[in-house]
Amino acid sequence: MNISTQTMLTDVAAQLSHPDSLQGLFHEHRDGDPLPSQPELAKAMDLCRSMLFPGFYGKSTVNTHNLIYHMGVAMERLYCIMCEQIQAGLCFAAGWSEVEAYGQTYASAQEQRKRKAAQLARAFLQRLPALRQTLATDVEAAYFGDPAAESFGEVISCYPVIKALTNYRVAHELVMLDVPLIPRIITEMAHSETGIDIHPNATIGDHFTIDHGTGVVIGATCIIGSHVKLYQGVTLGAKSFPTDDSGNPIKGIPRHPILEDCVIVYANSTILGRITIGHDAVIGGNIWVTEDVAPGTRIIQHKASHPRG
Amino acid sequence: MNISTQTMLTDVAAQLSHPDSLQGLFHEHRDGDPLPSQPELAKAMDLCRSMLFPGFYGKSTVNTHNLIYHMGVAMERLYCIMCEQIQAGLCFAAGWSEVEAYGQTYASAQEQRKRKAAQLARAFLQRLPALRQTLATDVEAAYFGDPAAESFGEVISCYPVIKALTNYRVAHELVMLDVPLIPRIITEMAHSETGIDIHPNATIGDHFTIDHGTGVVIGATCIIGSHVKLYQGVTLGAKSFPTDDSGNPIKGIPRHPILEDCVIVYANSTILGRITIGHDAVIGGNIWVTEDVAPGTRIIQHKASHPRG
Amino acid sequence: MNISTQTMLTDVAAQLSHPDSLQGLFHEHRDGDPLPSQPELAKAMDLCRSMLFPGFYGKSTVNTHNLIYHMGVAMERLYCIMCEQIQAGLCFAAGWSEVEAYGQTYASAQEQRKRKAAQLARAFLQRLPALRQTLATDVEAAYFGDPAAESFGEVISCYPVIKALTNYRVAHELVMLDVPLIPRIITEMAHSETGIDIHPNATIGDHFTIDHGTGVVIGATCIIGSHVKLYQGVTLGAKSFPTDDSGNPIKGIPRHPILEDCVIVYANSTILGRITIGHDAVIGGNIWVTEDVAPGTRIIQHKASHPRG
Amino acid sequence: MNISTQTMLTDVAAQLSHPDSLQGLFHEHRDGDPLPSQPELAKAMDLCRSMLFPGFYGKSTVNTHNLIYHMGVAMERLYCIMCEQIQAGLCFAAGWSEVEAYGQTYASAQEQRKRKAAQLARAFLQRLPALRQTLATDVEAAYFGDPAAESFGEVISCYPVIKALTNYRVAHELVMLDVPLIPRIITEMAHSETGIDIHPNATIGDHFTIDHGTGVVIGATCIIGSHVKLYQGVTLGAKSFPTDDSGNPIKGIPRHPILEDCVIVYANSTILGRITIGHDAVIGGNIWVTEDVAPGTRIIQHKASHPRG
Amino acid sequence: MNISTQTMLTDVAAQLSHPDSLQGLFHEHRDGDPLPSQPELAKAMDLCRSMLFPGFYGKSTVNTHNLIYHMGVAMERLYCIMCEQIQAGLCFAAGWSEVEAYGQTYASAQEQRKRKAAQLARAFLQRLPALRQTLATDVEAAYFGDPAAESFGEVISCYPVIKALTNYRVAHELVMLDVPLIPRIITEMAHSETGIDIHPNATIGDHFTIDHGTGVVIGATCIIGSHVKLYQGVTLGAKSFPTDDSGNPIKGIPRHPILEDCVIVYANSTILGRITIGHDAVIGGNIWVTEDVAPGTRIIQHKASHPRG
Amino acid sequence: MNISTQTMLTDVAAQLSHPDSLQGLFHEHRDGDPLPSQPELAKAMDLCRSMLFPGFYGKSTVNTHNLIYHMGVAMERLYCIMCEQIQAGLCFAAGWSEVEAYGQTYASAQEQRKRKAAQLARAFLQRLPALRQTLATDVEAAYFGDPAAESFGEVISCYPVIKALTNYRVAHELVMLDVPLIPRIITEMAHSETGIDIHPNATIGDHFTIDHGTGVVIGATCIIGSHVKLYQGVTLGAKSFPTDDSGNPIKGIPRHPILEDCVIVYANSTILGRITIGHDAVIGGNIWVTEDVAPGTRIIQHKASHPRG
């Protein structure tokens, strides 16, 4: 590398390090704070899956005799990772507000967050048995809703909806515990793998399933009942949202649909706004719905035109 | 970790190991059975790609002189992996029906499955040359169908459709040989990477292509002719399916569309049910089609309304 | 492995190595040419991200004091990878046209490409500070456009649109420098991870955002203004394209839409052809648009029918 | 790579593949036989260490509450690896004697070896508790024999003798079970890491220790009592060995020393032949001993000469 | 795995977990304590080497322009690892003495150790420049002492003595700072790789070299002057050591030789006890020395006997 | 990390980067030069072993039918690595003498070295068949010289002497071709693993073996005949070496022993200087030999004294 090249590289490195160019784009790390880590969270999700569906996930050769050993080891590892990652989430959210008092005060805030993280991790782990019960209903729903499914085992091993729902249900438990950032990273991992984008804040009942799944979007304030089924490409989104005086969207306002029990939404339909789709309603494919739908209603698309070939 | 934490972890591990909570969610491993393994199947698909499109896939520096060596080594590795994974699929499907006779009988069933797996692996490998011929027509179709494509090489290296079709065509050969589970894992790997969800049981002719691809769904009983082209977001799905007396869907009934030769379906359209789209028909974008379409027909969406801005 | 199996494997390997079966499907490697490598380009993109958004990406514990060191090391590594990969792209495009004169002439062409690659890599690196400025506007647009976004940090860490746009904006700079193949590999990596398919040749203004993103397609000749927002499933595609006398599509003709400033397109709509969507227009969800839309217009879907439940 | 280079490579590859050049140097693999694998055996030894000295080895965070889980998981993994590796050793020893009857007969011999391997693996595992008791005496001997040792923990973590003896004692158990090849691989792994070369066939009592260790050699027919201590560079070797009519060494004849209880041998001494070093004898450093030494004797080197400096 | 096998495994696991069988062999981990880790220390030593001999170690492509960046990044990583590993050493040494007061008191002792570890890590890092100066004299000594050495570069890259001395000199600095356990792990890593066993407590002057090195032992209380040279197999050991009333060796008593400046010791000689080898003395090969040697003396072995061939 | 810590780290990094502190300790990398790499050379040696002893090394499942494929692929990989590493050695040796003319001249010198490296790599590969023939005699010698050896296979798989000699014989071929640095790295890798230190410049005949091996040293100008056998701890070294006027050792003068055919040297003996050990001589253990030994002579150590116990 000749000298002019080296000088140029040095110069660009300096420009990219200049504080003015970094406003809001630089996450400054503080000594002692763990870092939110997607690989660590991926390990945590693998551990969850190996505990929720033993033998299907995790590479170990589990049987009824040794199951408890595998469970014990996985439990402890999961606890360690969740302690650290939840603490990382708390640090991330705390940001730099304590910056003036850096030093002893920060250290004690750090210690406090560590203890809180351990407490939240414990609360999360205790939810796992209930979480498995709910996921069992999702497996059932996927199996009975798809004539191509050959066994529960195939559904658990292969169906993207099970992967997406496992991540969502884990993330949602963490949302219930007010853990910041981490739930979102967990659902985005599933989004990337399956194309199913469920916001961790959404509320979803049991026996839920999504067929194929790619392109499904479920917004943060959605409320979904039991026995609901969606197909690929379905959006449960916001129509518009109020902005404050500075034109920024106001956070936290209910703006996504409510789907009551036993609703079915076919492929690529878009349901927008805080509307209610009544129980047992069926929404056909490729439709845009922005108003309430009464229970039991069937909505279909207008006929397409057939011009001459 | 203090004692109460440890006690809690132990307690949750015990709950999660309790047989009652594991109905249908636990795949008990049997000594001597290989495990279906996504990483192993990913290696198998990498080997397939390196053999079907040498020089584009596989990190080796292949040229005409050393090609045969690379082919020979890849062939042998692929054979070993396929033997094991096909056997794993057969074991998975066999489940626990032989459980009463565990022991010598199981061992001999195991031995039988191993031999059958080797035989199926051999049959599969012999299909590779024909499979490459078909994929060559798919590469052509992608190249000639996209003005942005700059060379066959770019299509082979970058186009998600080629990745998805390679997995599908490999998986479909395995379906033809009655290999359980494995084909579905292979197509789901491509689904996750490309957003293209082709059921391995579907039948698809040569010169097939999908532009962009994300969100495409092709159901298990679809029959697709030659020279068909789909765009992103197209669903070839089932409208509804008969259920048996217990309300469970009846498996194996034809329920997805037939697309004859030279059909084009534009983005985000949804074609449902056992209908026939005649040869040379063109289906516009964002349409829901549930009835037969005559050969050569052009269908487009109703005009959208333009309310005042 | 018994002898007949071995003979069969050998035989299939020979068939797959036969030149006749390899027309256009074999990329013969030339000694001294680097290979285009997705893993290397993935590393390059990780380095870019760690430099553009320090502390959010890259596993190092960056703070204001050590930032410049990390930047310097990352810069050098990025330079090395880009030199090699750009050279690989140039070799790939050069193909075998110099084959007759293989030997000294080829070696000097090779040397020339190496020098050119280094020069292009330098030009690319110098664009990074400007590229960060544009991405900063995209982060803003994502944050202010989503009531669920809790901080710039969450947007940078989790939002697929930021990952897709970083890849697109890097790839587009390489397109501007006439680097072949490499830009497309970079955008396809993001396509696979996010379901957002942006052609690297497209032109996109600042403050651009895509909500959720799965299924979005932006074609090669699109021109998009500032402050444009798309939702998931939106296609900006070509309606049809002229073919030459042999029926092959003519390359390089403008065939995708122009979106002026401040346009919004809702989920799953499809906009096709070289049409212009005027500034401040709003396109509703699930619509197929193939004609110009005047500035400020609002287009929505026809009402769906509500047959009896 | 130009053509003449390629031709040369091809030619050398052919020469190296020629059967005549491979007499005795080619281990032909048989389908279905596992391969002896140093990495697998290294994993087995890591598992052994993590079970024999929990918390010192193995990266897991073991405590009294979760110890049993870790033990259970490690036990199962160790069992799987040992089954396979012992089978590999049996296959290796069986060689090609069954070659004529290749096919069904070989398959049944293979099956038999697999069952025998499982039985030997079980017998080995049951020896682990006793093996730990003996190793505990070795740890004591190392600690009390070295004024520099600060704790049992330091001895277990850092002292090469503990690593070497763990491998030797494991390997020796396998020798007792007539497992071929595998024991030797295990002791050679320790030889490579510590410079201590103990033949797995040697017999060694409890409270054995070696200080520093590099260069120690303990031959196959050695018999060593309790409370024996060696220093670095000590050889317990064969003086000569009878050959048969063809001049080949006759295998299995006792040819290495017997060291009775409480013998000490200082650095770099060489003790050769089937002689007996009586209990409580002390052999000084740098000495060559080829005759019996009476109990309680102290042998030292002749004074060296001090020529003028 | 049949049931009786499983029962046996479970049973052995239980035996190995029984507290009685674990006396002194179980390192119980405490939540929040880092673990001493050989892989982490190996990374630390790699970082040290890359900073002490830039360009020879570390895989980066360092030149005068980018050196400072690499140094800065390596420095920070080294600091992080050393903080954690020194803390691990302090925890290991603290053992379970604070066990009664487990809880808040332990947490504060833990916090104190963490702060102390950071302070020791800083003190260590500040010694690196001086440490490099001393190692530079060792490189010189190796180069000028070996006619086969072709360049300083070859010595730094290939000579085991440089690897062993780098580890020793780093470990010795940590000994000077009263860091427990960690120094010993560091020198044992070099012992395993080079066969050179230098106790980290030994005191060694500048311009020190060891030719070949395998089998060299340098005891904990050795004092070695400047310009000393040893050959392979040399032991600087203890002759005997006083024991206390219980027969245990008394720790910390000077018991190894003093070598004054410019001493040479040839291969395989053994020097034992707290004796002094005067400056400029030369000790021939294969000799056992247990008494003081006057400055400038030359000692050689008695002539060997030549019996008839 | 607080500010004073950061300042200190920065300060130490600056000191370590200061040119004055780096005299001779800094290997400045030049753009375009490959780096000598121990991991790459380890891969090369693994490839060599897999080609010289197929089935014993390399993890592939080789049999007579697929051997040629494995050989072809290994050959090509070995060629690529050797080209690069030999070039790295040539660059290392070239050092900075061309520094004044940096730029075009350097580039052409670089190109020249690249071509020379390829030519040397080819010459090396062509030596492999002969090299295997010699190693076959070493395997024989080890087998027939050790009553504990159970098969050729065990010798090839486990005996450190075979590992050390393979590295030596490969390295020696490279020395014959005047390749700098690389041969020494290759023999030091074996030294580290086996404790056998053979200088690559030494000349060693066929049927050579070393029992156990730890601590053996064979100097650069040694000449060893056929059928020679050494035991552990044997040194074939230099007694002293002439220095030039500046007191530096004169390089390249013969200074190590000549061992004629059929010599045996027992454990821990030291043979120094340019002396000749006549054919069929036997040197006992723990002896220091500095004068010629007549053919057929047997030398043993003086009797040791037996003071009272």
Coordinates of C-alpha atoms in Angstrom, one line a residue, chain D:
Chain D
M1 CA -2.7 -22.5 -13.9
N2 CA -1.4 -23.3 -17.4
I3 CA -1.8 -26.6 -19.1
S4 CA 1.7 -28.0 -18.4
T5 CA 1.3 -27.3 -14.7
Q6 CA -2.0 -29.0 -14.7
T7 CA -0.6 -32.0 -16.5
M8 CA 2.2 -32.3 -14.1
L9 CA -0.2 -32.2 -11.1
T10 CA -2.3 -34.8 -12.7
D11 CA 0.7 -37.0 -13.3
V12 CA 2.0 -36.7 -9.8
A13 CA -1.5 -37.5 -8.4
A14 CA -1.5 -40.6 -10.6
Q15 CA 1.9 -41.7 -9.3
L16 CA 0.8 -41.2 -5.7
S17 CA -2.3 -43.3 -6.4
H18 CA -0.5 -46.2 -7.9
P19 CA -1.0 -49.3 -5.8
D20 CA 2.7 -50.3 -6.0
S21 CA 3.7 -47.1 -4.2
L22 CA 1.1 -47.7 -1.5
Q23 CA 2.1 -51.0 0.0
G24 CA 1.2 -50.8 3.7
L25 CA 0.8 -47.1 3.6
F26 CA -2.8 -47.0 2.6
H27 CA -5.6 -47.5 5.0
E28 CA -8.6 -48.4 2.8
H29 CA -11.8 -47.4 4.4
R30 CA -14.8 -49.7 4.5
D31 CA -18.3 -48.3 4.2
G32 CA -20.0 -48.4 7.6
D33 CA -16.8 -48.6 9.7
P34 CA -16.3 -45.6 11.9
L35 CA -12.8 -43.9 11.6
P36 CA -10.5 -43.7 14.6
S37 CA -10.4 -39.9 15.2
Q38 CA -8.0 -37.9 17.3
P39 CA -10.4 -35.0 17.5
E40 CA -13.2 -37.3 18.8
L41 CA -10.8 -38.8 21.3
A42 CA -9.7 -35.4 22.4
K43 CA -13.4 -34.6 23.1
A44 CA -13.7 -37.9 25.0
M45 CA -10.8 -36.9 27.2
D46 CA -12.2 -33.4 27.8
L47 CA -15.4 -35.1 28.9
C48 CA -13.5 -37.4 31.2
R49 CA -11.6 -34.5 32.7
S50 CA -14.8 -32.6 33.2
M51 CA -16.3 -35.5 35.1
L52 CA -13.3 -36.5 37.1
F53 CA -12.4 -33.0 38.2
P54 CA -15.6 -31.0 37.8
G55 CA -15.3 -27.2 37.7
F56 CA -11.6 -27.4 36.8
Y57 CA -12.2 -28.7 33.3
G58 CA -15.2 -28.1 31.1
K59 CA -16.4 -24.6 30.5
S60 CA -19.6 -24.9 32.4
T61 CA -20.4 -23.1 35.6
V62 CA -20.8 -26.1 37.8
N63 CA -22.0 -26.0 41.4
T64 CA -23.3 -28.6 43.9
H65 CA -26.9 -28.0 42.7
N66 CA -26.4 -28.5 39.0
L67 CA -23.5 -30.9 39.1
I68 CA -25.7 -34.0 38.5
Y69 CA -27.1 -32.5 35.3
H70 CA -23.7 -31.8 33.9
M71 CA -22.6 -35.2 34.9
G72 CA -25.6 -36.9 33.2
V73 CA -25.1 -35.0 29.9
A74 CA -21.3 -35.6 29.9
M75 CA -21.8 -39.3 30.6
E76 CA -24.1 -39.8 27.7
R77 CA -21.8 -37.9 25.3
L78 CA -18.8 -39.9 26.5
Y79 CA -20.7 -43.1 26.0
C80 CA -21.6 -42.3 22.4
I81 CA -18.0 -41.3 21.5
M82 CA -16.5 -44.3 23.2
C83 CA -18.9 -46.7 21.4
E84 CA -17.8 -45.3 18.1
Q85 CA -14.1 -45.0 18.8
I86 CA -13.8 -48.4 20.3
Q87 CA -15.6 -49.8 17.3
A88 CA -13.2 -47.9 15.1
G89 CA -10.3 -49.6 17.0
L90 CA -11.8 -53.0 16.5
C91 CA -12.2 -52.4 12.8
F92 CA -8.7 -51.2 12.5
A93 CA -7.4 -54.3 14.1
A94 CA -9.6 -56.6 12.1
G95 CA -8.1 -55.2 9.0
W96 CA -8.9 -57.0 5.7
S97 CA -8.9 -60.5 6.9
E98 CA -12.6 -60.8 6.1
V99 CA -12.1 -59.4 2.7
E100 CA -12.8 -62.5 0.7
A101 CA -16.2 -62.8 2.2
Y102 CA -17.0 -59.1 1.7
G103 CA -20.7 -58.4 1.8
Q104 CA -23.2 -60.1 4.1
T105 CA -20.5 -61.8 6.2
Y106 CA -18.6 -58.6 6.6
A107 CA -21.8 -56.7 7.5
S108 CA -22.5 -59.3 10.3
A109 CA -18.9 -59.0 11.6
Q110 CA -19.4 -55.3 11.5
E111 CA -22.6 -55.6 13.5
Q112 CA -20.8 -57.9 16.0
R113 CA -18.0 -55.4 16.5
K114 CA -20.6 -52.7 17.1
R115 CA -22.2 -54.6 19.8
K116 CA -18.9 -55.6 21.4
A117 CA -17.8 -51.9 21.3
A118 CA -20.9 -50.9 23.2
Q119 CA -20.3 -53.5 25.8
L120 CA -16.7 -52.4 26.2
A121 CA -17.7 -48.8 26.4
R122 CA -20.1 -49.6 29.2
A123 CA -17.4 -51.6 31.1
F124 CA -15.1 -48.6 30.7
L125 CA -17.6 -46.1 32.0
Q126 CA -18.1 -48.2 35.1
R127 CA -14.4 -47.9 35.9
L128 CA -14.6 -44.1 36.1
P129 CA -15.3 -43.8 39.9
A130 CA -12.4 -46.0 40.8
L131 CA -10.2 -44.2 38.3
R132 CA -11.0 -40.9 40.0
Q133 CA -10.0 -42.4 43.4
T134 CA -6.6 -43.3 42.0
L135 CA -6.1 -40.0 40.3
A136 CA -6.9 -38.3 43.6
T137 CA -3.9 -40.0 45.1
D138 CA -1.8 -38.7 42.2
V139 CA -2.9 -35.2 42.9
E140 CA -1.9 -35.6 46.5
A141 CA 1.5 -37.0 45.5
A142 CA 2.1 -34.0 43.2
Y143 CA 1.0 -31.5 45.8
F144 CA 3.0 -32.9 48.7
G145 CA 6.0 -33.6 46.5
D146 CA 6.4 -30.0 45.2
P147 CA 7.1 -27.1 47.5
A148 CA 6.1 -24.7 44.7
A149 CA 2.6 -26.1 44.6
E150 CA 0.2 -23.7 46.2
S151 CA -3.1 -25.8 46.2
F152 CA -4.7 -28.9 45.0
G153 CA -6.5 -26.7 42.6
E154 CA -3.3 -25.4 41.0
V155 CA -2.0 -28.9 40.6
I156 CA -5.2 -30.1 38.9
S157 CA -5.4 -27.0 36.7
C158 CA -1.8 -26.6 35.6
Y159 CA 0.4 -29.6 36.3
P160 CA 1.3 -31.6 33.2
V161 CA 1.6 -34.8 35.2
I162 CA -2.1 -34.7 36.0
K163 CA -2.9 -34.4 32.3
A164 CA -0.6 -37.2 31.3
L165 CA -1.7 -39.5 34.1
T166 CA -5.4 -38.9 33.4
N167 CA -4.8 -39.9 29.8
Y168 CA -2.6 -42.9 30.8
R169 CA -5.1 -44.2 33.4
V170 CA -8.0 -43.9 31.0
A171 CA -6.0 -45.6 28.2
H172 CA -4.8 -48.3 30.6
E173 CA -8.4 -49.2 31.5
L174 CA -9.0 -49.6 27.7
V175 CA -6.0 -51.8 27.4
M176 CA -7.4 -54.0 30.2
L177 CA -10.5 -54.4 28.1
D178 CA -8.4 -55.4 25.0
V179 CA -9.3 -52.3 23.0
P180 CA -6.8 -52.0 20.2
L181 CA -5.1 -48.8 18.9
I182 CA -7.3 -46.3 20.8
P183 CA -5.3 -46.4 24.0
R184 CA -2.1 -45.6 22.2
I185 CA -3.7 -42.6 20.4
I186 CA -4.9 -41.3 23.9
T187 CA -1.4 -41.6 25.5
E188 CA 0.3 -40.0 22.4
M189 CA -2.0 -37.0 22.7
A190 CA -0.7 -36.5 26.2
H191 CA 2.9 -37.2 25.0
S192 CA 2.5 -34.4 22.5
E193 CA 1.1 -31.9 25.0
T194 CA 3.3 -32.7 28.0
G195 CA 6.4 -34.5 26.7
I196 CA 5.6 -37.4 29.0
D197 CA 5.5 -40.7 27.1
I198 CA 3.8 -43.4 29.1
H199 CA 2.9 -46.6 27.2
P200 CA -0.7 -47.5 27.9
N201 CA 0.3 -51.1 28.7
A202 CA 2.5 -50.1 31.6
T203 CA 1.3 -50.9 35.1
I204 CA 1.4 -48.0 37.6
G205 CA 0.4 -47.9 41.2
D206 CA -1.3 -45.1 43.2
H207 CA 0.3 -41.9 44.6
F208 CA 2.4 -41.7 41.4
T209 CA 3.9 -38.4 40.3
I210 CA 6.4 -36.9 37.8
D211 CA 7.9 -33.5 38.4
H212 CA 8.1 -31.2 35.3
G213 CA 7.9 -34.3 33.1
T214 CA 9.3 -33.4 29.7
G215 CA 11.3 -36.3 28.3
V216 CA 10.0 -39.0 30.6
V217 CA 9.5 -42.4 28.9
I218 CA 7.8 -45.4 30.6
G219 CA 7.8 -48.6 28.5
A220 CA 5.1 -51.0 27.8
T221 CA 6.0 -53.8 30.2
C222 CA 7.1 -51.5 33.1
I223 CA 5.6 -52.3 36.6
I224 CA 5.6 -49.4 39.0
G225 CA 4.6 -49.6 42.6
S226 CA 2.9 -47.0 44.9
H227 CA 4.3 -43.7 46.0
V228 CA 6.9 -43.6 43.2
K229 CA 8.3 -40.3 42.0
L230 CA 10.1 -39.5 38.8
Y231 CA 11.7 -36.3 37.5
Q232 CA 11.9 -35.0 34.0
G233 CA 13.9 -36.8 31.4
V234 CA 13.8 -40.2 33.1
T235 CA 13.7 -43.2 30.9
L236 CA 12.3 -46.6 32.0
G237 CA 13.3 -48.5 28.8
A238 CA 14.3 -51.7 27.2
K239 CA 18.0 -52.6 27.0
S240 CA 17.7 -54.9 24.1
F241 CA 15.1 -57.4 22.8
P242 CA 15.3 -60.9 21.4
T243 CA 14.5 -61.2 17.7
D244 CA 13.0 -64.1 15.9
D245 CA 14.6 -66.0 13.0
S246 CA 13.7 -63.3 10.5
G247 CA 15.4 -60.7 12.8
N248 CA 12.1 -59.1 13.8
P249 CA 11.7 -58.2 17.5
I250 CA 9.6 -60.7 19.4
K251 CA 6.6 -58.9 20.8
G252 CA 5.2 -59.1 24.3
I253 CA 8.3 -60.2 26.2
P254 CA 8.9 -58.3 29.6
R255 CA 11.8 -56.0 28.9
H256 CA 11.3 -52.9 31.0
P257 CA 12.1 -52.2 34.6
I258 CA 10.1 -52.9 37.8
L259 CA 10.1 -50.1 40.3
E260 CA 8.9 -51.1 43.7
D261 CA 7.1 -48.8 46.1
C262 CA 8.5 -45.4 47.2
V263 CA 11.3 -45.3 44.6
I264 CA 12.6 -41.9 43.5
V265 CA 14.4 -41.3 40.2
Y266 CA 16.0 -38.0 39.6
A267 CA 16.2 -36.0 36.3
N268 CA 17.5 -37.5 33.1
S269 CA 18.4 -40.9 34.4
T270 CA 18.0 -44.0 32.2
I271 CA 17.0 -47.3 33.6
L272 CA 17.0 -50.1 31.1
G273 CA 16.0 -53.7 31.0
R274 CA 13.9 -56.1 33.0
I275 CA 15.6 -55.2 36.3
T276 CA 14.2 -54.4 39.7
I277 CA 14.7 -51.2 41.5
G278 CA 14.0 -52.2 45.1
H279 CA 11.5 -50.2 47.3
D280 CA 12.8 -46.9 48.8
A281 CA 15.8 -46.8 46.4
V282 CA 16.9 -43.4 45.2
I283 CA 18.5 -43.0 41.7
G284 CA 20.4 -39.8 41.2
G285 CA 20.3 -37.7 38.1
N286 CA 21.9 -38.4 34.7
I287 CA 22.7 -42.0 35.4
W288 CA 22.5 -45.1 33.3
V289 CA 21.2 -48.1 35.3
T290 CA 21.1 -51.6 33.7
E291 CA 21.3 -53.9 36.8
D292 CA 19.1 -54.6 39.8
V293 CA 19.2 -52.1 42.6
A294 CA 18.7 -53.3 46.2
P295 CA 15.9 -51.8 48.3
G296 CA 16.9 -48.6 50.1
T297 CA 20.0 -48.0 48.0
R298 CA 21.1 -44.5 46.9
I299 CA 22.9 -44.3 43.6
I300 CA 24.7 -41.1 42.4
Q301 CA 26.8 -40.1 39.4
H302 CA 30.6 -40.1 39.6
K303 CA 32.0 -36.7 40.3
A304 CA 32.6 -34.7 37.2
S305 CA 36.1 -33.4 36.5
H306 CA 36.8 -29.7 36.9
P307 CA 39.5 -28.8 34.4
R308 CA 40.8 -25.3 34.6
G309 CA 38.4 -22.6 33.3

